[in-house]
Amino acid sequence: SAFSLFPSGLSSCYEDNNPVLGRPQLFGPSEALVKKALDFYCELSVYPKNETILLQLFREGDRSKLLGVSTSLDGARGVFPILFKTFHDGNLECVASAQNNTSVEPSVSSVHRLRVIEVRVSSEKTEFFEGSTLELRCDLGEGTYATYKWFLDGKQISETRYRYFNESFLQVFRTSSKDSGSYMCMAQNSYNKTIFHSNSSVVNITVKDVVSTPSISFNVLKEDWNYSALLSCHSQRGTPPVTFTLYNRDELIGNTTEEDRSTTFTVPIELGKHMGWLQCRADNGDQTAYSHWMPLLVEPVQGPVTLHYDYDTGQNYAVVGVRFYCNASKGSHVKFEWFLNKTLLPDVPGSFYRVVDEAPARSILLFTVGRSSAGTYHCEASDEFDNTTAISSRRKYLDKEVLNRLPDVVVAVVFGCFSLMIIMVCVCCGISIVYSKISCFTSEMKKMTAAYEEDLASYLLSEVGSTQLHLLKYMYLSNFLK
């Protein structure tokens, strides 16, 4: 027999009647991430010449599951490309055997420890209502990581007032539907000076909006001579499906579950009769929302239908805009229509007018004053569900000249006020003249009296003595004091 021995690291072979296989060497990464692809290698240092060697990769003690296979001729290195999964974790070994020669004893390599690292996102619940707290955990199958990153629908998220990171935990407080989506975490660490990134599987989280308070309303339907109310229940928000229930006081009228946030119920009615109080309730699994109580009463339209107007003025106090108001005496479902020169004006805005519908209370027609708007106006009120009940208002003609002409009453009031003012001025002047004449006469009388008294005193002083004069003065003063 011939035997060749080479220094360590080189191959050798046998060419005799009893060939043998040396112990293969298995090498590759000792740590790998799930869903990553890497290669393992198996190499023989002692092998038979011109013999094809089968190389197989197994977990230690488990030959039922083949992890990789390769062939080698004349000492060529065998390669095992592997897309790592969790079952690759453990002790691996390479088994070498002669592919076409059963007389050659197989040989097994030393075990190679492989850690397969998997990152998983776990949550106790994946569906809940807004306002709850979402808690996610980034679970690691193996390995120790330094940092974690979280992603929602493929976009990295950061901490906010209601979003908190704590190592491998993510907490979202006061959740809303905006927090729904696909969550994933990324773990990162270093191995053999190489940075490894591992993405977890995706967890779909659904945050439901709580159903809002439903609105309730109804329209009236007429079929032959029978009437019914088509009731509508609608919630502005809330994650479907939503269950709607209709009550007449304590009596259940009906219920239905919808993929939309609205539904309708049909209830027979009698015109002019109070049919009860209705309430709509909505529930999508968290809590029940209640509408207001609505009376079910349909009053037919009744007259008279009144028409009045006011206007706006511009420069020089000229009328530039007019507002007509149309009101019906009674009616819960009133439809108003406007006419100009007996021609129906559509509800859509026209070249010179616009209709503001405030049914059932009233309807308003606004228009600018001009040549197109001149004519005779009137309105009609009818039941929405029955056009045969139309009641017409009185007719009113308006144009630019009529609107800007002063009414007779205004002219009379202005003329009367002017006349009264003239009369008052004349009376005041007359009183002033009379008062001035009286004042002059009084002044003259005072002057004449003073002169007379002075002359009398001089005369007495010359005719009588001083004694008599003192006596006269005494008598005069006595009379004056009396």
JSON list of C-alpha atoms in Angstrom, two decimals, residues 248-249 273-278 294-297:
[
{"chain": "A", "resi": 248, "resn": "ASN", "atom": "CA", "xyz": [-90.30, 53.70, 20.91]},
{"chain": "A", "resi": 249, "resn": "ARG", "atom": "CA", "xyz": [-90.01, 54.52, 24.59]},
{"chain": "A", "resi": 273, "resn": "LYS", "atom": "CA", "xyz": [-101.25, 61.87, 15.28]},
{"chain": "A", "resi": 274, "resn": "HIS", "atom": "CA", "xyz": [-98.45, 61.68, 17.84]},
{"chain": "A", "resi": 275, "resn": "MET", "atom": "CA", "xyz": [-96.92, 58.22, 17.33]},
{"chain": "A", "resi": 276, "resn": "GLY", "atom": "CA", "xyz": [-94.55, 58.24, 20.32]},
{"chain": "A", "resi": 277, "resn": "TRP", "atom": "CA", "xyz": [-90.97, 59.09, 21.22]},
{"chain": "A", "resi": 278, "resn": "LEU", "atom": "CA", "xyz": [-88.16, 57.36, 19.34]},
{"chain": "A", "resi": 294, "resn": "MET", "atom": "CA", "xyz": [-87.41, 62.45, 18.97]},
{"chain": "A", "resi": 295, "resn": "PRO", "atom": "CA", "xyz": [-91.19, 62.87, 18.76]},
{"chain": "A", "resi": 296, "resn": "LEU", "atom": "CA", "xyz": [-92.78, 61.02, 15.86]},
{"chain": "A", "resi": 297, "resn": "LEU", "atom": "CA", "xyz": [-95.41, 63.52, 14.73]}
]
